[in-house]
CSV table of C-alpha atoms and ligand atoms in Angstrom, one decimal:
chain,number,residue,atom,x,y,z
A,282,MET,CA,0.0,0.1,-0.2
A,283,THR,CA,2.0,3.2,-1.3
A,284,GLU,CA,1.8,6.5,-3.3
A,285,THR,CA,-2.0,7.0,-2.7
A,286,LEU,CA,-2.9,9.2,0.1
A,287,HIS,CA,-4.7,6.8,3.3
A,288,PRO,CA,-7.4,8.6,5.0
A,289,VAL,CA,-7.2,7.5,8.2
A,290,TYR,CA,-9.1,7.8,11.6
A,291,LEU,CA,-6.6,7.1,14.7
A,292,ASP,CA,-8.2,5.7,17.8
A,293,CYS,CA,-5.6,6.0,20.9
A,294,ASP,CA,-4.8,6.3,24.7
A,295,THR,CA,-2.1,8.7,24.0
A,296,GLY,CA,0.6,7.5,25.8
A,297,ILE,CA,4.3,8.1,24.7
A,298,ASP,CA,4.2,5.2,22.0
A,299,ASP,CA,0.8,6.8,20.7
A,300,ALA,CA,2.6,10.0,20.3
A,301,LEU,CA,4.9,8.7,18.2
A,302,ALA,CA,2.4,7.2,16.1
A,303,LEU,CA,0.7,10.3,16.1
A,304,GLY,CA,4.1,12.1,14.9
A,305,HIS,CA,4.4,9.2,12.3
A,306,LEU,CA,0.9,9.9,10.5
A,307,LEU,CA,1.2,13.5,10.6
A,308,ALA,CA,4.3,13.4,8.9
A,309,SER,CA,3.8,10.8,6.4
A,310,PRO,CA,3.4,11.9,2.8
A,311,ILE,CA,1.2,9.0,2.4
A,312,ALA,CA,-1.1,9.6,5.6
A,313,GLU,CA,-3.9,12.0,5.6
A,314,LEU,CA,-4.9,12.0,9.6
A,315,VAL,CA,-9.0,12.9,9.4
A,316,GLY,CA,-10.3,12.1,12.7
A,317,VAL,CA,-8.9,10.8,16.1
A,318,GLY,CA,-11.0,9.4,18.5
A,319,THR,CA,-9.7,8.5,22.5
A,320,VAL,CA,-10.0,5.5,24.8
A,321,HIS,CA,-9.4,4.9,28.5
A,322,GLY,CA,-6.0,2.7,28.8
A,323,ASN,CA,-2.8,4.7,29.6
A,324,ILE,CA,-4.8,7.7,30.8
A,325,ASP,CA,-8.3,8.3,31.1
A,326,ALA,CA,-10.2,9.2,27.7
A,327,ALA,CA,-10.4,12.7,28.3
A,328,GLY,CA,-6.7,13.2,29.3
A,329,ALA,CA,-5.6,11.4,26.0
A,330,ALA,CA,-7.8,14.1,24.2
A,331,GLU,CA,-6.0,16.7,25.9
A,332,ASN,CA,-2.5,15.3,25.1
A,333,THR,CA,-3.6,14.8,21.5
A,334,LEU,CA,-5.0,18.3,21.2
A,335,ARG,CA,-1.7,19.5,22.7
A,336,LEU,CA,0.6,17.4,20.1
A,337,LEU,CA,-1.5,18.4,17.3
A,338,ASN,CA,-1.1,22.2,18.2
A,339,LEU,CA,2.8,21.5,18.6
A,340,ALA,CA,3.0,20.1,15.1
A,341,GLY,CA,0.8,23.2,13.7
A,342,ARG,CA,-2.3,21.1,13.3
A,343,SER,CA,-4.7,23.7,15.1
A,344,GLY,CA,-7.1,26.6,14.1
A,345,ASP,CA,-7.8,26.3,10.1
A,346,ASN,CA,-5.2,22.9,10.1
A,347,ALA,CA,-7.1,21.2,12.8
A,348,VAL,CA,-8.1,17.5,13.2
A,349,PRO,CA,-11.0,16.8,14.8
A,350,VAL,CA,-10.6,15.1,18.3
A,351,ALA,CA,-13.6,13.5,20.0
A,352,VAL,CA,-13.2,11.8,23.4
A,353,GLY,CA,-14.7,8.1,23.6
A,354,ALA,CA,-15.3,5.3,26.0
A,355,GLY,CA,-14.3,6.2,29.6
A,356,LYS,CA,-14.0,2.7,30.8
A,357,PRO,CA,-14.2,-1.0,29.1
A,358,LEU,CA,-17.4,-3.0,28.1
A,359,VAL,CA,-17.0,-4.7,31.5
A,360,GLY,CA,-15.7,-3.7,34.5
A,361,GLU,CA,-14.1,0.1,35.2
A,362,PHE,CA,-11.2,2.0,34.1
A,363,SER,CA,-8.1,0.5,35.3
A,364,GLY,CA,-6.4,3.7,36.2
A,365,GLY,CA,-4.0,4.2,33.6
A,366,ALA,CA,-0.2,3.0,33.0
A,367,VAL,CA,1.7,5.8,35.3
A,368,ALA,CA,4.6,3.3,35.8
A,369,VAL,CA,4.9,3.4,31.8
A,370,HIS,CA,3.7,6.4,30.5
A,371,GLY,CA,4.1,8.9,33.5
A,372,ASP,CA,1.1,10.7,35.5
A,373,ASP,CA,0.0,12.9,32.3
A,374,GLY,CA,0.4,9.6,30.2
A,375,ILE,CA,3.2,11.7,28.0
A,376,GLY,CA,6.1,11.3,30.3
A,377,GLY,CA,5.4,14.7,32.0
A,378,VAL,CA,6.0,17.1,29.2
A,379,ARG,CA,2.1,17.9,29.0
A,380,ALA,CA,2.6,21.4,31.1
A,381,SER,CA,5.4,22.3,28.7
A,382,LEU,CA,3.5,21.7,25.6
A,383,PRO,CA,1.4,24.9,24.0
A,384,GLU,CA,-2.4,25.0,25.1
A,385,ALA,CA,-4.7,23.3,22.8
A,386,ASP,CA,-6.6,26.2,21.3
A,387,ALA,CA,-10.1,23.9,21.0
A,388,ALA,CA,-11.6,21.7,23.5
A,389,PRO,CA,-12.4,18.1,22.3
A,390,ASP,CA,-15.8,16.9,21.1
A,391,THR,CA,-17.6,15.0,23.5
A,392,GLU,CA,-20.9,13.1,23.7
A,393,ASP,CA,-22.6,16.5,23.7
A,394,THR,CA,-21.4,17.6,20.3
A,395,GLU,CA,-20.1,14.4,18.3
A,396,ASP,CA,-18.0,11.7,20.6
A,397,SER,CA,-15.7,9.3,18.9
A,398,VAL,CA,-18.2,6.9,17.9
A,399,ASP,CA,-20.1,9.3,16.2
A,400,LEU,CA,-16.9,10.8,14.4
A,401,LEU,CA,-15.6,7.5,12.9
A,402,VAL,CA,-19.5,6.6,11.6
A,403,ARG,CA,-19.3,9.9,9.9
A,404,LEU,CA,-15.8,9.5,8.5
A,405,SER,CA,-16.7,6.4,7.1
A,406,HIS,CA,-19.5,8.0,5.2
A,407,GLU,CA,-17.4,10.6,4.3
A,408,TYR,CA,-14.6,8.5,3.0
A,409,ALA,CA,-16.5,5.4,2.1
A,410,GLY,CA,-14.5,2.6,1.0
A,411,GLU,CA,-11.3,4.1,1.9
A,412,LEU,CA,-10.9,4.8,5.3
A,413,GLN,CA,-8.1,3.2,7.4
A,414,ILE,CA,-8.7,2.8,11.3
A,415,LEU,CA,-5.6,2.9,13.4
A,416,ALA,CA,-6.3,1.7,16.9
A,417,ILE,CA,-3.9,1.7,19.3
A,418,GLY,CA,-5.6,1.8,22.4
A,419,PRO,CA,-8.1,-0.7,24.3
A,420,LEU,CA,-10.7,-1.5,21.2
A,421,THR,CA,-13.9,-0.4,23.5
A,422,ASN,CA,-14.7,2.6,21.0
A,423,LEU,CA,-14.6,0.5,18.0
A,424,ALA,CA,-16.8,-2.3,19.7
A,425,HIS,CA,-19.4,0.6,20.6
A,426,ALA,CA,-19.2,1.6,16.7
A,427,LEU,CA,-20.1,-1.8,15.6
A,428,VAL,CA,-23.3,-1.5,17.9
A,429,ARG,CA,-24.4,1.7,17.1
A,430,ASP,CA,-24.0,1.1,13.3
A,431,PRO,CA,-23.6,-2.5,12.0
A,432,THR,CA,-23.1,-1.3,8.5
A,433,LEU,CA,-20.0,0.3,9.0
A,434,VAL,CA,-17.6,-2.5,8.4
A,435,ASP,CA,-18.7,-2.4,4.9
A,436,ARG,CA,-17.0,1.2,4.4
A,437,ILE,CA,-13.7,0.4,6.2
A,438,ALA,CA,-10.9,-0.6,4.1
A,439,GLY,CA,-9.2,-2.2,7.2
A,440,VAL,CA,-8.3,-2.1,10.6
A,441,THR,CA,-4.9,-2.1,12.0
A,442,VAL,CA,-4.9,-2.8,15.8
A,443,MET,CA,-1.5,-2.8,17.9
A,444,GLY,CA,-2.3,-5.8,20.4
A,445,GLY,CA,-2.4,-9.0,21.5
A,446,ALA,CA,0.5,-11.8,21.8
A,447,ALA,CA,0.3,-14.5,19.3
A,448,LEU,CA,3.5,-17.2,20.4
A,449,VAL,CA,5.2,-14.7,23.2
A,450,PRO,CA,4.8,-13.7,26.5
A,451,GLY,CA,1.9,-10.8,27.3
A,452,ASN,CA,3.2,-7.7,28.8
A,453,ALA,CA,0.5,-6.4,31.3
A,454,ARG,CA,-0.6,-9.9,32.2
A,455,PRO,CA,1.7,-13.3,31.6
A,456,ALA,CA,-0.2,-14.1,28.6
A,457,ALA,CA,-1.8,-10.7,27.8
A,458,GLU,CA,-0.8,-7.8,26.1
A,459,ALA,CA,-2.3,-4.3,27.5
A,460,ASN,CA,-4.5,-3.0,24.7
A,461,ILE,CA,-6.8,-6.5,24.9
A,462,TRP,CA,-6.0,-7.0,28.5
A,463,HIS,CA,-7.7,-3.8,29.2
A,464,ASP,CA,-10.8,-4.7,27.4
A,465,PRO,CA,-10.8,-8.3,26.3
A,466,GLU,CA,-14.7,-8.3,25.5
A,467,ALA,CA,-14.4,-5.3,22.9
A,468,ALA,CA,-11.4,-7.1,21.3
A,469,GLN,CA,-13.1,-10.2,20.9
A,470,ALA,CA,-16.0,-7.8,19.0
A,471,THR,CA,-13.4,-6.4,16.7
A,472,VAL,CA,-11.9,-9.7,15.5
A,473,ALA,CA,-15.1,-11.4,15.1
A,474,ALA,CA,-16.5,-8.6,12.8
A,475,SER,CA,-16.3,-8.9,8.8
A,476,TRP,CA,-14.0,-6.1,8.3
A,477,PRO,CA,-10.3,-6.8,7.2
A,478,VAL,CA,-8.2,-6.8,10.5
A,479,THR,CA,-4.3,-6.6,10.6
A,480,LEU,CA,-3.2,-7.6,14.5
A,481,VAL,CA,0.1,-6.0,15.4
A,482,PRO,CA,1.1,-8.0,18.2
A,483,LEU,CA,3.9,-8.0,20.8
A,484,ASP,CA,5.5,-10.7,18.7
A,485,THR,CA,6.6,-8.0,15.9
A,486,THR,CA,6.6,-4.8,18.2
A,487,MET,CA,9.4,-5.8,20.7
A,488,GLU,CA,11.6,-6.7,17.8
A,489,HIS,CA,11.5,-3.1,17.0
A,490,THR,CA,13.0,-0.9,19.4
A,491,LEU,CA,14.6,2.6,20.1
A,492,ASP,CA,17.5,3.0,22.4
A,493,GLU,CA,19.2,6.1,24.0
A,494,THR,CA,21.3,7.1,21.0
A,495,TYR,CA,18.0,7.6,19.1
A,496,ARG,CA,16.4,9.3,21.9
A,497,ARG,CA,19.1,11.8,22.3
A,498,ARG,CA,19.0,12.4,18.5
A,499,LEU,CA,15.3,13.2,18.9
A,500,ALA,CA,15.5,15.5,22.2
A,501,GLU,CA,18.3,17.5,20.4
A,502,ALA,CA,16.5,17.8,17.0
A,503,ALA,CA,15.2,21.0,15.6
A,504,SER,CA,11.4,20.0,15.0
A,505,PRO,CA,9.4,20.9,18.6
A,506,TYR,CA,7.5,17.6,18.2
A,507,ALA,CA,10.8,15.4,17.8
A,508,ARG,CA,12.1,17.3,20.8
A,509,ALA,CA,8.9,16.4,23.0
A,510,CYS,CA,9.2,13.0,21.9
A,511,GLY,CA,12.8,12.9,23.1
A,512,GLU,CA,11.7,14.3,26.4
A,513,MET,CA,8.9,11.8,27.1
A,514,LEU,CA,11.0,8.9,26.0
A,515,ASP,CA,13.3,9.1,28.9
A,516,VAL,CA,10.3,8.0,31.3
A,517,TYR,CA,9.3,5.2,28.6
A,518,LEU,CA,13.0,4.2,28.3
A,519,ASN,CA,13.6,4.2,32.3
A,520,PHE,CA,10.6,2.0,32.7
A,521,TYR,CA,12.2,-0.6,29.8
A,522,GLU,CA,15.2,-0.7,31.6
A,523,THR,CA,14.4,-1.3,34.9
A,524,VAL,CA,11.2,-3.8,34.3
A,525,VAL,CA,11.1,-4.9,30.6
A,526,LEU,CA,14.5,-5.4,28.5
A,527,GLY,CA,17.6,-4.5,31.5
A,528,ARG,CA,18.8,-1.8,28.6
A,529,ARG,CA,18.0,1.6,27.7
A,530,ALA,CA,15.6,0.4,24.7
A,531,ALA,CA,11.8,0.8,24.1
A,532,ALA,CA,9.5,-1.1,22.0
A,533,LEU,CA,7.9,1.0,18.8
A,534,HIS,CA,4.4,-0.7,19.8
A,535,ASP,CA,2.3,1.7,18.2
A,536,PRO,CA,4.1,4.0,15.5
A,537,LEU,CA,5.0,0.1,14.0
A,538,ALA,CA,1.4,-0.4,13.7
A,539,ALA,CA,1.2,2.7,11.9
A,540,ALA,CA,3.7,2.0,9.5
A,541,ILE,CA,2.8,-1.5,8.6
A,542,MET,CA,-0.7,0.2,7.8
A,543,LEU,CA,0.7,2.3,5.5
A,544,GLY,CA,2.6,-0.3,4.0
A,545,GLU,CA,6.1,1.5,5.1
A,546,VAL,CA,7.3,-2.0,6.7
A,547,ALA,CA,7.5,-5.2,4.5
A,548,LEU,CA,5.7,-8.2,6.0
A,549,LEU,CA,8.0,-11.3,6.1
A,550,ASP,CA,5.8,-13.3,7.9
A,551,ALA,CA,1.5,-12.3,8.6
A,552,PRO,CA,-0.8,-15.2,7.7
A,553,ARG,CA,-4.4,-14.3,7.6
A,554,VAL,CA,-5.5,-17.0,10.4
A,555,HIS,CA,-8.3,-17.3,13.0
A,556,VAL,CA,-8.5,-15.5,16.3
A,557,GLU,CA,-10.2,-15.3,19.4
A,558,VAL,CA,-9.6,-13.4,22.7
A,559,ASP,CA,-10.2,-15.2,25.8
A,560,CYS,CA,-13.0,-13.3,27.6
A,561,THR,CA,-12.9,-15.8,30.4
A,562,ASP,CA,-12.0,-15.0,33.7
A,563,GLY,CA,-9.3,-17.4,34.0
A,564,PRO,CA,-5.2,-16.6,34.0
A,565,SER,CA,-5.0,-16.2,30.1
A,566,ARG,CA,-8.0,-13.5,30.3
A,567,GLY,CA,-7.3,-11.2,27.4
A,568,SER,CA,-4.8,-13.5,25.5
A,569,THR,CA,-5.5,-13.7,21.9
A,570,VAL,CA,-5.9,-17.2,20.6
A,571,CYS,CA,-4.2,-17.2,17.0
A,572,ASP,CA,-5.0,-20.2,15.3
A,573,LEU,CA,-1.7,-21.1,13.7
A,574,ARG,CA,-1.8,-25.1,13.4
A,575,SER,CA,-2.1,-24.9,9.6
A,576,GLN,CA,1.3,-22.7,9.4
A,577,ARG,CA,3.2,-26.1,10.2
A,578,LYS,CA,2.2,-27.7,6.8
A,579,ALA,CA,1.0,-25.1,4.8
A,580,PRO,CA,2.4,-21.4,5.9
A,581,GLY,CA,-0.2,-18.5,4.5
A,582,ASP,CA,-3.6,-17.6,4.6
A,583,VAL,CA,-6.2,-19.6,5.8
A,584,PRO,CA,-9.5,-19.7,3.4
A,585,GLY,CA,-12.4,-17.5,5.2
A,586,ALA,CA,-10.1,-16.0,8.1
A,587,THR,CA,-10.3,-12.2,8.0
A,588,VAL,CA,-7.6,-11.7,10.7
A,589,ARG,CA,-3.9,-11.0,9.6
A,590,VAL,CA,-1.5,-11.5,12.3
A,591,VAL,CA,2.0,-10.1,11.6
A,592,LEU,CA,4.6,-12.5,13.1
A,593,GLU,CA,7.5,-10.8,11.6
A,594,THR,CA,8.8,-8.1,9.6
A,595,ALA,CA,11.8,-6.8,8.2
A,596,PRO,CA,13.9,-4.8,10.3
A,597,GLY,CA,14.8,-0.9,10.3
A,598,TYR,CA,12.0,1.0,11.4
A,599,VAL,CA,13.6,3.2,14.0
A,600,ASP,CA,15.2,4.9,11.3
A,601,LEU,CA,12.2,5.7,9.2
A,602,LEU,CA,10.2,6.7,12.2
A,603,THR,CA,13.2,9.2,13.4
A,604,GLU,CA,13.5,10.8,10.2
A,605,LEU,CA,9.6,11.4,10.1
A,606,LEU,CA,9.6,12.7,13.7
A,607,GLU,CA,12.3,15.1,12.7
A,608,SER,CA,10.9,16.5,9.7
A,609,LEU,CA,7.8,17.8,11.7
B,53,BDR,C1,0.4,-1.0,24.2
B,53,BDR,O1,-0.2,-0.5,25.5
B,53,BDR,C2,0.0,0.7,25.6
B,53,BDR,O2,0.8,1.1,26.8
B,53,BDR,C3,0.7,1.4,24.7
B,53,BDR,O3,0.4,2.3,24.4
B,53,BDR,C4,0.7,0.2,23.5
B,53,BDR,O4,-0.4,1.0,22.6
B,53,BDR,C5,1.5,-1.6,24.1
B,53,BDR,O5,0.8,-3.2,24.9
B,54,CA,CA1,-1.4,3.3,22.9
């Protein structure tokens, strides 16, 4: 998928790697960001909208050049808001930099005006057959949208989800990745719907990291957006160093999903297979059960399956991301 301009609706819980994904979309010459919906996850949905609006402002996307931002679901389909991922993304979701970013010149839309589901449905009509959904937080908004307008699936070109763990350990729980863990029922509704889904799980996102050298390069860039990313990544790298990897390098979960959606990273192993999300209350709640049995004998797509699971990609994405952020 290259050359044409792809209209994109972004659904996010604006934490640090979400901010990188937003930057990727804004800088990419082949993406047109036409709307953003926010959701509970790394931070509450209203806080995610505040972060998004400030980041958009920093990138010059305000006033006449603004992108609509709408607040979405504040809690999962079942249960309550988890309280956010403060240890990973900081109190404000973006590593403590929110207060230093220019204040948003507009409030986000809410259920009193146009919530994220209404925004998505409206955009699906405006860009019927072309709209790409990039979902990089819990999938609650998508699940609500499927109920509010069941015909939505027919107007969406593709849904790319950062989430899940096919053959590797989880992160939020032993077997569950955070975006799926925070709303397994919504994730199940998303993978069961008849739209083409590309799942970008930890199997591949953990293979694409950004280390201290790249972080410093961003922190010292001419672009204010890149500098803000460099600053917030300090918190993210601290978490990865102390809790996840034991070295100063962090996984590029959300921006990698943006790159895969746009066809900017080559897929080496990405079969379409049947996927189910564990929605039971046992120890594997929130795990993504990808039926890869067929891959032993006949690697490739399974007839009738609608979920492409990205298991392996070409390396080197960190260079593209860094250059895009520097160009903002
Ligand atoms: C996902 O969880 C969130 O903390 C990140 O923003 C990313 O979307 C990674 O598991
Ligand atoms: Ca996210």
